[in-house]
PDB file of C-alpha atoms in Angstrom:
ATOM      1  CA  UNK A  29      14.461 187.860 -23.378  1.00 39.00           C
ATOM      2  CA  UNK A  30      14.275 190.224 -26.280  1.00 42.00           C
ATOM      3  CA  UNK A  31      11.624 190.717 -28.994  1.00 40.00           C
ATOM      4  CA  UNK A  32      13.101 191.504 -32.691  1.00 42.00           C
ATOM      5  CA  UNK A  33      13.114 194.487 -32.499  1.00 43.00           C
ATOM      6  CA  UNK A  34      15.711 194.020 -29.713  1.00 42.00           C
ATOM      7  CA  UNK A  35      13.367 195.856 -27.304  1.00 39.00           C
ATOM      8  CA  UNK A  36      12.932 194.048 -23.780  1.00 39.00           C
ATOM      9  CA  UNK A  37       9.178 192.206 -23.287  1.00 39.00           C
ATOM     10  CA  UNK A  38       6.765 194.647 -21.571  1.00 41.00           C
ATOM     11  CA  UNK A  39       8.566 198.304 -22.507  1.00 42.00           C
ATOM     12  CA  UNK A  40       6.955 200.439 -24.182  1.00 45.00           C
ATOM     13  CA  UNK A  41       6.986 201.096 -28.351  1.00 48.00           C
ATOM     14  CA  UNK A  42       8.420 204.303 -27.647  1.00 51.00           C
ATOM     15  CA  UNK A  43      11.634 203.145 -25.386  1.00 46.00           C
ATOM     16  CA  UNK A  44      14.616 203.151 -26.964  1.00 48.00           C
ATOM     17  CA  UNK A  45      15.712 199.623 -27.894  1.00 45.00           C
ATOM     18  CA  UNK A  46      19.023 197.835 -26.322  1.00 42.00           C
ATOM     19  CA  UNK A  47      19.737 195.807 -29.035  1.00 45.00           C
ATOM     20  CA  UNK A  48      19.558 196.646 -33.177  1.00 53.00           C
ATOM     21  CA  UNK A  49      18.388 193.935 -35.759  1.00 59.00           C
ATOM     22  CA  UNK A  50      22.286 193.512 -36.321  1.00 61.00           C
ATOM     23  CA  UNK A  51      23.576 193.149 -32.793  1.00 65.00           C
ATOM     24  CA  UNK A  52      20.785 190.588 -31.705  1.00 72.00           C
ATOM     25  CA  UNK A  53      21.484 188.455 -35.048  1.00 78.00           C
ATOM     26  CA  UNK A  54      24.929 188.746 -34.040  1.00 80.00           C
ATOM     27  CA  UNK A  55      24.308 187.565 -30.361  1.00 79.00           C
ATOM     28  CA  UNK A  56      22.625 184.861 -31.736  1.00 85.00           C
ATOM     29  CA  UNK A  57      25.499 183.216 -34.513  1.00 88.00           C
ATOM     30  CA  UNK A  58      28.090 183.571 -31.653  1.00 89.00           C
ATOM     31  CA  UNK A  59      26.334 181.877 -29.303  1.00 90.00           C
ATOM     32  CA  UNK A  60      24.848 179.341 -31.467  1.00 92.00           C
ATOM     33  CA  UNK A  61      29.141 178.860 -32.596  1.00 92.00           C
ATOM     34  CA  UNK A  62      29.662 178.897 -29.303  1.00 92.00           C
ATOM     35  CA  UNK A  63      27.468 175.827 -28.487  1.00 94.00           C
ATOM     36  CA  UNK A  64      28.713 174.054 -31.644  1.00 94.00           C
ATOM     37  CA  UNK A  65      32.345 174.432 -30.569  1.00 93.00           C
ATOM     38  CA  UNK A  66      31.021 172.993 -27.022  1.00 94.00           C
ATOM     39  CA  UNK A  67      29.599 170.042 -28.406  1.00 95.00           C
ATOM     40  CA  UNK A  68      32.423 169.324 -30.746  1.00 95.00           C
ATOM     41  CA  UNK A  69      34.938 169.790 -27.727  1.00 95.00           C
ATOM     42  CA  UNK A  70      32.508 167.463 -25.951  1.00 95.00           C
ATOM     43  CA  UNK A  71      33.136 164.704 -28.711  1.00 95.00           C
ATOM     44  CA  UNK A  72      36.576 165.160 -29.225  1.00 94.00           C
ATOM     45  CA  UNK A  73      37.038 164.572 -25.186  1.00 94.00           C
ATOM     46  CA  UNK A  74      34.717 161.127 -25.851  1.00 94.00           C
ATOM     47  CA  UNK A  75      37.379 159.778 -28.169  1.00 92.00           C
ATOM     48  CA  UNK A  76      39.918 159.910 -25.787  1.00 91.00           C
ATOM     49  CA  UNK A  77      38.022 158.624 -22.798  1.00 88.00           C
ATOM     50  CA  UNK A  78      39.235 155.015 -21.400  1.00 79.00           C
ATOM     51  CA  UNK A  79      35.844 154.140 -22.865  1.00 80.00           C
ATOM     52  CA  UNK A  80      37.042 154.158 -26.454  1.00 84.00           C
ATOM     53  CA  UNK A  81      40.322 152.470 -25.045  1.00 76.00           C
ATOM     54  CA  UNK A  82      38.334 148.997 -24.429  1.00 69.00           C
ATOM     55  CA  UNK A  83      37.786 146.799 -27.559  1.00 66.00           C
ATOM     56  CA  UNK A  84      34.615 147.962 -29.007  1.00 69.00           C
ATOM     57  CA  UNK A  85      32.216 146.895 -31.873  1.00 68.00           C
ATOM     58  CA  UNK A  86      33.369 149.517 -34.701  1.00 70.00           C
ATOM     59  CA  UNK A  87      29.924 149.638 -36.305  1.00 69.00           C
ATOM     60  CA  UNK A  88      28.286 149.986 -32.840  1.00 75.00           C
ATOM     61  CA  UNK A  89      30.592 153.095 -32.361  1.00 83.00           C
ATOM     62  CA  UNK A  90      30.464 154.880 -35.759  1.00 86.00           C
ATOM     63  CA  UNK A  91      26.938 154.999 -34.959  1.00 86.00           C
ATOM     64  CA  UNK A  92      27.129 156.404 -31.902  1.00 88.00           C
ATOM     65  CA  UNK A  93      29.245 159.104 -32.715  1.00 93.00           C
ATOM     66  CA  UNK A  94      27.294 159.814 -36.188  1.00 93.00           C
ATOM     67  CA  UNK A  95      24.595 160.726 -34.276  1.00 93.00           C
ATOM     68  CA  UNK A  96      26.767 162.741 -31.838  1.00 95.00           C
ATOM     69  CA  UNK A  97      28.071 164.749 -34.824  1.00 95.00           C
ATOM     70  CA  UNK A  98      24.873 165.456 -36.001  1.00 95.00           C
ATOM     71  CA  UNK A  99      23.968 166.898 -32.716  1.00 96.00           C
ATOM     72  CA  UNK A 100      26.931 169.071 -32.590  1.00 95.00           C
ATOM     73  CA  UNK A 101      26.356 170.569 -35.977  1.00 95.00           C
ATOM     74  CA  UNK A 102      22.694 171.111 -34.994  1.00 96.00           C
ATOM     75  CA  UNK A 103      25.135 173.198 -31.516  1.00 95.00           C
ATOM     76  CA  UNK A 104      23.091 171.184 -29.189  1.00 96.00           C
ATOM     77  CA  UNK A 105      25.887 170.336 -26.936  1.00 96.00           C
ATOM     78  CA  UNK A 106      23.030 168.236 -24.048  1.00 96.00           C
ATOM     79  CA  UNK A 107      22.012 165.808 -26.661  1.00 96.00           C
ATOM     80  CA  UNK A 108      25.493 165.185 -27.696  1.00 96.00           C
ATOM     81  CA  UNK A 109      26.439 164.474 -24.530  1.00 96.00           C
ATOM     82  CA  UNK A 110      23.439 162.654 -23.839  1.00 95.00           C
ATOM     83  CA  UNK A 111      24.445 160.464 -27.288  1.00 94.00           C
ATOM     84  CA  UNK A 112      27.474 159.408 -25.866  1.00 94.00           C
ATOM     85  CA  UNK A 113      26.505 159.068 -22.258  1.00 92.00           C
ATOM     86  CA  UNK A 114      23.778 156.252 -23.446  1.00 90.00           C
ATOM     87  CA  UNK A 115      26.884 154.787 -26.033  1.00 88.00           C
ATOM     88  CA  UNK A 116      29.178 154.690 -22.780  1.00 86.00           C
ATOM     89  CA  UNK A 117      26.584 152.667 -20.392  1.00 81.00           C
ATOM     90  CA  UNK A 118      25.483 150.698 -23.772  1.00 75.00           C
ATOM     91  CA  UNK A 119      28.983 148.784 -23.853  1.00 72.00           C
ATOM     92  CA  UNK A 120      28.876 148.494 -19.774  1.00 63.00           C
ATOM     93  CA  UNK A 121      32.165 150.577 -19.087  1.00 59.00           C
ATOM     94  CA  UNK A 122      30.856 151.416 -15.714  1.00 57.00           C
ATOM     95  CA  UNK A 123      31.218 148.560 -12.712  1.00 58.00           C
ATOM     96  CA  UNK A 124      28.137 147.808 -11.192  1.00 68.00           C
ATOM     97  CA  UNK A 125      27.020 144.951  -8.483  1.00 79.00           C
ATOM     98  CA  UNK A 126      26.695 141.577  -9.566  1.00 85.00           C
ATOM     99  CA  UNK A 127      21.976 141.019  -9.973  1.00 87.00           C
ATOM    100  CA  UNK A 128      20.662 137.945  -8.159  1.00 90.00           C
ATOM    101  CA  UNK A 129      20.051 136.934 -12.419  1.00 91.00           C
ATOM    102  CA  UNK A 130      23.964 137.073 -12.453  1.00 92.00           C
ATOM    103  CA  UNK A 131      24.623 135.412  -9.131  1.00 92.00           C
ATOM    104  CA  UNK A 132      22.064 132.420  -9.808  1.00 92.00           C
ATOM    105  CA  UNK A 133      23.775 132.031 -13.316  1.00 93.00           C
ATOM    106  CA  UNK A 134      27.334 131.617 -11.503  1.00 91.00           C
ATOM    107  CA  UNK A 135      25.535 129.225  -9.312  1.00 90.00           C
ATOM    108  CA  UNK A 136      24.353 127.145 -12.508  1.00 89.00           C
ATOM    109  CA  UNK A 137      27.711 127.467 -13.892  1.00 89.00           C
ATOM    110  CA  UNK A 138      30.759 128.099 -11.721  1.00 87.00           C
ATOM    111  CA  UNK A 139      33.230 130.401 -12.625  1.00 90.00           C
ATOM    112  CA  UNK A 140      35.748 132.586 -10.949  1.00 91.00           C
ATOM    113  CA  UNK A 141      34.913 136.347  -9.472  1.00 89.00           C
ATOM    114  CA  UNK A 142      36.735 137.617 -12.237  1.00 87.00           C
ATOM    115  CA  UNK A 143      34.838 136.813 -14.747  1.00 90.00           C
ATOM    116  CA  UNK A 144      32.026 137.746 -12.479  1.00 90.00           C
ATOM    117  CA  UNK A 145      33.053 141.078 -12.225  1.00 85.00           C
ATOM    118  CA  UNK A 146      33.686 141.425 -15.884  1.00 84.00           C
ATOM    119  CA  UNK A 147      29.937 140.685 -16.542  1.00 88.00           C
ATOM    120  CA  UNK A 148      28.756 142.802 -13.742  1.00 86.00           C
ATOM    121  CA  UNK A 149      30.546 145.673 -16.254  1.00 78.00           C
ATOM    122  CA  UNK A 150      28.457 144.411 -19.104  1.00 81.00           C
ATOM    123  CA  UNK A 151      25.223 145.828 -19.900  1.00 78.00           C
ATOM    124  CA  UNK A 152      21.927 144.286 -19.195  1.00 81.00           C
ATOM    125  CA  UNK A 153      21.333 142.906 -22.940  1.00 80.00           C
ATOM    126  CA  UNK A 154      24.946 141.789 -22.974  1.00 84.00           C
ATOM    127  CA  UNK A 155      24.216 139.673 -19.680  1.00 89.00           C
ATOM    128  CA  UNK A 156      20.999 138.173 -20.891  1.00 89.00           C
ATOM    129  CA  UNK A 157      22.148 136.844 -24.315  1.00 90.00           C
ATOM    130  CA  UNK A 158      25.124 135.253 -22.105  1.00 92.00           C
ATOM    131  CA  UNK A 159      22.628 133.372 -20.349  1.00 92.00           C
ATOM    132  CA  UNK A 160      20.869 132.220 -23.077  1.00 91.00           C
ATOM    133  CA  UNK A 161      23.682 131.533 -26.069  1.00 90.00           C
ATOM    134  CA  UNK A 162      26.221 130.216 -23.113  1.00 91.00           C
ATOM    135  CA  UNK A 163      26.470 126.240 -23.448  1.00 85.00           C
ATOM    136  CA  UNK A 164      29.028 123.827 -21.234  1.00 78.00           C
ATOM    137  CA  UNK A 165      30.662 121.553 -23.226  1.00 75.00           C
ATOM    138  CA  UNK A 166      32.862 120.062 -20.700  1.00 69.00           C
ATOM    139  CA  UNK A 167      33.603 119.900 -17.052  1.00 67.00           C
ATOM    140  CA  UNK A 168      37.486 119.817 -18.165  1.00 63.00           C
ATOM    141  CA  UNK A 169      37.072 123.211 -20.100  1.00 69.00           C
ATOM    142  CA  UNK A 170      38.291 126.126 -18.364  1.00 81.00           C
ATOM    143  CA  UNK A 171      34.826 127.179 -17.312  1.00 87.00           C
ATOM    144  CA  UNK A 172      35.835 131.021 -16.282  1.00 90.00           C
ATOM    145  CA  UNK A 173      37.552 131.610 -19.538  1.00 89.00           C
ATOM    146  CA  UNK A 174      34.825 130.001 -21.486  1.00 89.00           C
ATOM    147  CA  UNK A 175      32.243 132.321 -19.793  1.00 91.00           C
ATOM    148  CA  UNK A 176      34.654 135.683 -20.324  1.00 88.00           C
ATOM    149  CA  UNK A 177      35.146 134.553 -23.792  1.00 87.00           C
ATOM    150  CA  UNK A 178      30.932 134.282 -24.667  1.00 89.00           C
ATOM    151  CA  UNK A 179      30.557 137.728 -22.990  1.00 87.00           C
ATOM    152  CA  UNK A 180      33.573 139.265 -24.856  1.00 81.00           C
ATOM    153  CA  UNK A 181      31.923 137.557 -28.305  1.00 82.00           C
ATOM    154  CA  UNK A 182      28.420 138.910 -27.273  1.00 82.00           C
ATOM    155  CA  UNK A 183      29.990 142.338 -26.200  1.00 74.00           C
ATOM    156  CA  UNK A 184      31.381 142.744 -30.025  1.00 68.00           C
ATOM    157  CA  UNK A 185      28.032 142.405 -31.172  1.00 69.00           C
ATOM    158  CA  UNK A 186      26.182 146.125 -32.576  1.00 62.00           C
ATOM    159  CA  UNK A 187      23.840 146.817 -29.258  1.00 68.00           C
ATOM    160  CA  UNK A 188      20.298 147.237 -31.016  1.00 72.00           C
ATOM    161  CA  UNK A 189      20.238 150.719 -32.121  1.00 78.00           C
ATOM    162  CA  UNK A 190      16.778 151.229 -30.923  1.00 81.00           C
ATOM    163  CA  UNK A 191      17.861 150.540 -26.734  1.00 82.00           C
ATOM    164  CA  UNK A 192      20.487 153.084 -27.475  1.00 84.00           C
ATOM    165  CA  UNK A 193      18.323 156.028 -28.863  1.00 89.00           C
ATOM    166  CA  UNK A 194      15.506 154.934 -26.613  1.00 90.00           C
ATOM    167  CA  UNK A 195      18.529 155.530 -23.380  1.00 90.00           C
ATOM    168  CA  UNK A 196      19.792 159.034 -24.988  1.00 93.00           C
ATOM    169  CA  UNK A 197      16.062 159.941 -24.859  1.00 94.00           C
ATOM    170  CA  UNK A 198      15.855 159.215 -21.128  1.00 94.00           C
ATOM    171  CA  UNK A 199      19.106 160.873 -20.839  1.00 95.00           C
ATOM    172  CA  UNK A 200      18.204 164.346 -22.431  1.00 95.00           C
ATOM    173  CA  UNK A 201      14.989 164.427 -20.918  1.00 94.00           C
ATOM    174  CA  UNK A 202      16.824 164.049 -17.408  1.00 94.00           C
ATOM    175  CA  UNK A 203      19.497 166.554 -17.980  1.00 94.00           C
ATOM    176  CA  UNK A 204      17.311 169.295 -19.669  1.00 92.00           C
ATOM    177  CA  UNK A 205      13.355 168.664 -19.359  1.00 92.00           C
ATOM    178  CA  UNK A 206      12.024 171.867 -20.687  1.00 91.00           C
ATOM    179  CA  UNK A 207      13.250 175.095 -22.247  1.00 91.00           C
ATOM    180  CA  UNK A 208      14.724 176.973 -19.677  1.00 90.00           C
ATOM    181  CA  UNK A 209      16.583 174.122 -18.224  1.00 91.00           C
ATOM    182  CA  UNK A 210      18.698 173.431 -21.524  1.00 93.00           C
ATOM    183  CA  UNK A 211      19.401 177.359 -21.878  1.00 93.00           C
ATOM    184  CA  UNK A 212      20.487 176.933 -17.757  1.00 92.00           C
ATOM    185  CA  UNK A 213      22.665 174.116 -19.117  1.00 94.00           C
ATOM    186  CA  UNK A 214      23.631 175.472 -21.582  1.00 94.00           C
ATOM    187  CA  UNK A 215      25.100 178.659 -19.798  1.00 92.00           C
ATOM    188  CA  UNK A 216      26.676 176.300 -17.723  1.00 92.00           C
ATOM    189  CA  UNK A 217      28.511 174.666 -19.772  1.00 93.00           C
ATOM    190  CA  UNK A 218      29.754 177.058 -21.890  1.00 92.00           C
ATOM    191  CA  UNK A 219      30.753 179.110 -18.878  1.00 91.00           C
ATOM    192  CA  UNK A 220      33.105 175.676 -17.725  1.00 90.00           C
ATOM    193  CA  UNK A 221      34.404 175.724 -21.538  1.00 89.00           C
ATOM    194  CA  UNK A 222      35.220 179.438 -21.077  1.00 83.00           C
ATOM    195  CA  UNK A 223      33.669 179.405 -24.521  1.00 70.00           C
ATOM    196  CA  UNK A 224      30.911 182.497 -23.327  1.00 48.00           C
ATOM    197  CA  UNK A 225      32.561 185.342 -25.210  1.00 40.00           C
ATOM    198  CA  UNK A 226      33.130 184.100 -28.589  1.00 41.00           C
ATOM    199  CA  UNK A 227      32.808 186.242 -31.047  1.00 38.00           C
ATOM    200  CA  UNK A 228      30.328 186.147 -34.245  1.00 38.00           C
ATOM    201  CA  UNK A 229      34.253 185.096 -36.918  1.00 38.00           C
ATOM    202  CA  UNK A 230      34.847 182.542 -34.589  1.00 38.00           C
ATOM    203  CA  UNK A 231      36.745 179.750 -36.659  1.00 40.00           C
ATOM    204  CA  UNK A 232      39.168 178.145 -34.257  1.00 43.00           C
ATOM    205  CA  UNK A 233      38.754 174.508 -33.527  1.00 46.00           C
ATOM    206  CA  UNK A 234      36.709 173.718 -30.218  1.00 49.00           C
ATOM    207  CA  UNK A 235      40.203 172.421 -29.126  1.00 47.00           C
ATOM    208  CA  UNK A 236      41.527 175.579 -29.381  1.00 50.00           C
ATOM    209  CA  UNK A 237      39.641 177.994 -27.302  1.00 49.00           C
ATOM    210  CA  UNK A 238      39.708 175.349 -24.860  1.00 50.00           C
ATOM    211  CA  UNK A 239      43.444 175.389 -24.843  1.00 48.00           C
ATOM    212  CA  UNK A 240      43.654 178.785 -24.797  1.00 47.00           C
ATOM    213  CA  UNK A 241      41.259 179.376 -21.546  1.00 47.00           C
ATOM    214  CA  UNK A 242      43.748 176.388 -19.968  1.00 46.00           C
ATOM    215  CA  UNK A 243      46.707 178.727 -20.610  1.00 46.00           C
ATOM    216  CA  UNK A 244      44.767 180.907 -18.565  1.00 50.00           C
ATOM    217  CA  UNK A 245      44.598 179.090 -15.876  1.00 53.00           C
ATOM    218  CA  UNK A 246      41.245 177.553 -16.329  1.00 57.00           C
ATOM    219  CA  UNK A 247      41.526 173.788 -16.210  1.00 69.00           C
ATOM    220  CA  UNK A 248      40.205 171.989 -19.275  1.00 81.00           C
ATOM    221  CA  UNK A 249      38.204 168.778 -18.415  1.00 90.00           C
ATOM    222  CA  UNK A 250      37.710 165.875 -19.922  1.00 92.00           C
ATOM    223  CA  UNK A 251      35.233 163.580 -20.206  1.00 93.00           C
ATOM    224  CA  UNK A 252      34.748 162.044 -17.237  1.00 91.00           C
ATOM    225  CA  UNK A 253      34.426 165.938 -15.383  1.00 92.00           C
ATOM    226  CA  UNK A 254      32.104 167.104 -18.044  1.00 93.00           C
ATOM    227  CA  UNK A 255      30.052 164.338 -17.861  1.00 93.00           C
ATOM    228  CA  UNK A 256      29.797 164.617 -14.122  1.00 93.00           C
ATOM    229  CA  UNK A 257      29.718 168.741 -14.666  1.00 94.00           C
ATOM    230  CA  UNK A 258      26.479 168.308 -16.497  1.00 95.00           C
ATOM    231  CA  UNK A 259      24.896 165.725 -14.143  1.00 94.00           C
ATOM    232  CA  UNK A 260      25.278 167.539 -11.080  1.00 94.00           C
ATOM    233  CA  UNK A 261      24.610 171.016 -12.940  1.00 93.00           C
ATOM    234  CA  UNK A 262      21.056 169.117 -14.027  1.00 93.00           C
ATOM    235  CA  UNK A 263      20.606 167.815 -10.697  1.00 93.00           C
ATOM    236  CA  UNK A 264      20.938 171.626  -9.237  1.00 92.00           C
ATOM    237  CA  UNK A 265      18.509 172.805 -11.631  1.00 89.00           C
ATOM    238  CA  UNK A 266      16.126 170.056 -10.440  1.00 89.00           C
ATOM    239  CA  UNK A 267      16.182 171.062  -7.111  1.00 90.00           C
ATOM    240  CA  UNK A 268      15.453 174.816  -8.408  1.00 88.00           C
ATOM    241  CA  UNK A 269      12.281 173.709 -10.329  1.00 87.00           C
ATOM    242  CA  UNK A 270      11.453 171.528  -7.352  1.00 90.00           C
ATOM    243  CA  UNK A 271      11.420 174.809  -5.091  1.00 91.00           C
ATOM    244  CA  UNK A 272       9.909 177.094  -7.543  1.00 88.00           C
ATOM    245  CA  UNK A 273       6.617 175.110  -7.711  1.00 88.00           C
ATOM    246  CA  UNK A 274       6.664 174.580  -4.092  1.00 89.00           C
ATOM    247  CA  UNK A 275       6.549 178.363  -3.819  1.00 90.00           C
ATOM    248  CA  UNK A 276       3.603 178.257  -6.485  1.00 88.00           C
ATOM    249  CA  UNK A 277       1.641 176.071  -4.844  1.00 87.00           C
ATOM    250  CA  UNK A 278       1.855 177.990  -1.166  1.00 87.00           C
ATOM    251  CA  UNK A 279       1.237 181.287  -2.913  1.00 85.00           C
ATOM    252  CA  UNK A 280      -2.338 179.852  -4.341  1.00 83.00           C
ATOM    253  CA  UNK A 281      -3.160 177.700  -1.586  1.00 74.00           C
ATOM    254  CA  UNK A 282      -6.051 178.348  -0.158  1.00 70.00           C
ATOM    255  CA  UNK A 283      -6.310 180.960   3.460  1.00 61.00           C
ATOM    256  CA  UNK A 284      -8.844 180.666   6.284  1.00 55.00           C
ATOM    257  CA  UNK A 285     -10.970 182.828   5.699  1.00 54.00           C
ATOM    258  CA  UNK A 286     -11.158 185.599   8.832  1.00 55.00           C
ATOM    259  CA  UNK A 287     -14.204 185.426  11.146  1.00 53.00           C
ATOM    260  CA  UNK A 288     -17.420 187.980  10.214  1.00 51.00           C
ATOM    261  CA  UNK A 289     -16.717 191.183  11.438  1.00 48.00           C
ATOM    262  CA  UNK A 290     -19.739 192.052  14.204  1.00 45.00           C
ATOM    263  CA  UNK A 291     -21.283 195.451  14.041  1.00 43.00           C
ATOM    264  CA  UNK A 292     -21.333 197.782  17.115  1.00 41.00           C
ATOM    265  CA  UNK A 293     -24.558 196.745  18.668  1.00 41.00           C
ATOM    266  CA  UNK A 294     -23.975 192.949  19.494  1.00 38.00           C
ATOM    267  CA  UNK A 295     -23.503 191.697  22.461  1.00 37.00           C
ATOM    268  CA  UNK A 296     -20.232 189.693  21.958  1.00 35.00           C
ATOM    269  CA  UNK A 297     -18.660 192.653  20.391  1.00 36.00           C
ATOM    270  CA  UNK A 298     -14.507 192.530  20.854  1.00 37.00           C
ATOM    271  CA  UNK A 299     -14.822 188.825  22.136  1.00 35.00           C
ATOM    272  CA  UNK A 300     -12.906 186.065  20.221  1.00 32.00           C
ATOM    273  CA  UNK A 301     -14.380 184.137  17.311  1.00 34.00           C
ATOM    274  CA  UNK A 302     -15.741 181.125  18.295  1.00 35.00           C
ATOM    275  CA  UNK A 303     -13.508 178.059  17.402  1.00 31.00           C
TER     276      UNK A 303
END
C-alpha cells in the first residue's frame, strides 16, 4: 500500500519515495486494463460455454450479459463472473437430485426418468410453475412428453430479473466479502490470465493476450476452469480469514493471572501456589 505521494504507509516525510505521481498513476491504468481485459476474456469464454449451447430465452440472456458488460467496463472481473455464474444456475444447466417436491409430483403424475432428470436440471422457479401451470388432459397423451414439453415452455420464459440479481449478490459476496479478498482474487486471477504485466498502451483484445500467454505454454481456460479457478481460489481465502481471526482471538484471550509473589519473611516461602 502506497500513499500519493508514492511513499510506503509509516516512513518517514523525509525517505525517499518508491514510486513518483506518474509511475503510481501508471500502475494504476494498467492494472485497472488489466482487470477489464480479465473480465472481458471472462465473458467472451461464457458465450462459448455448453451453457449458451442449450435453447435459451434471448431476452433472459441479453440481460444477463448487459449487466456482465457493464461490470467488465467498470474492470471488476468477480462481479462479472458472479453475473454469469447466477445466469448459468438461473436456466438450471447444472444436474442436481430429483427434491421429494419433484418426486411426489412424478407420483401425482407419472412420467418417465427422463423427463425426471430433465426437471431435476431446471431451476427451482422453473420446477414450481411446472407444478402449478401443468394440467392432464388425457390418460392417452404421452404423459412424459407432455411434462418435458411444459418445462421446456416454462424454461423459455425471462427468469424474474430480481431472483437473478438477488443470486449474483449472494455470489459476489461469497467469492470476495471484503476488500482485501477481491484484490486476493483479483491477483489471482489475473496471474491464471497471465494478464499481470500489462502495460499502461495496452489495446489488444482480452483474447489476445490470452492467446499469446497459451503460445507460451500457459494453458488458456475456459469457462468451466475459471469458474471453478475462482471458487476454489475464494474458498482458500476463506480458510485464510478463518485462521487469521482464530489467531486474533488467542492473542487477546484472556491469561491466568500468576500467583502473588510472597516476600522473604513468610512461612510458605518457595512452596507451590495453592490450587
Amino acid at each position: 500500500h502506497a500513499v500519493p505521494s508514492g511513499r510506503p504507509l509509516g516512513e518517514p516525510p523525509g525517505a525517499q519515495p518508491l514510486f513518483g505521481e506518474g509511475d503510481l498513476r501508471s500502475v494504476r491504468r494498467g492494472r485497472r486494463r488489466a482487470l477489464e481485459s480479465a473480465a472481458r476474456y471472462v465473458v467472451g469464454e461464457f458465450r462459448e460455454s455448453p451453457c449458451m449451447m442449450q435453447p435459451l430465452e434471448p431476452l433472459g440472456v441479453k440481460a444477463a450479459f448487459v449487466a456482465a458488460d457493464g461490470h467488465a467496463q467498470a474492470a471488476d472481473p468477480i462481479a462479472a463472473i458472479a453475473e454469469l455464474a447466477a445466469f448459468e444456475r438461473g436456466v438450471g444447466f447444472q444436474s442436481a437430485a430429483p427434491s421429494m417436491a419433484l418426486l411426489k409430483f412424478q407420483e401425482k403424475v407419472p412420467f418417465n426418468d427422463k423427463t425426471l432428470s430433465y426437471l431435476a436440471s431446471c431451476p427451482q422457479w422453473v420446477q414450481q410453475k411446472v407444478f402449478r401451470v401443468f394440467r392432464l388432459r388425457s390418460r392417452d397423451e404421452d404423459i412424459s412428453y407432455e411434462v418435458y414439453k411444459t418445462a421446456r415452455w416454462v424454461r423459455w420464459q425471462v427468469e424474474p430479473e430480481e431472483l437473478r440479481t438477488a443470486r449474483a449478490q449472494q455470489i459476489r459476496r461469497f467469492l470476495a466479502p471484503d476488500g482485501v479478498s477481491t484484490h486476493r482474487l483479483e491477483d489471482a486471477l489475473l496471474a491464471r490470465l497471465s494478464l499481470r504485466h500489462l502495460s499502461d498502451d495496452h489495446t489488444s483484445p482480452a483474447s489476445d493476450s490470452v492467446a499469446a500467454a497459451a503460445a507460451g505454454g500457459v494453458a488458456a481456460p475456459n469457462w468451466d476452469e475459471l469458474r471453478r479457478f475462482v471458487w476454489a481460489a475464494a474458498r482458500e481465502r476463506q480458510a485464510e480469514r478463518k485462521a487469521e481471526v482464530a489467531a486474533r482471538t488467542a492473542a487477546h484471550a484472556p491469561t491466568s493471572a500468576p500467583p502473588p509473589s510472597e516476600g522473604p519473611g513468610d512461612a510458605h516461602a518457595g512452596a507451590p501456589p495453592e490450587p
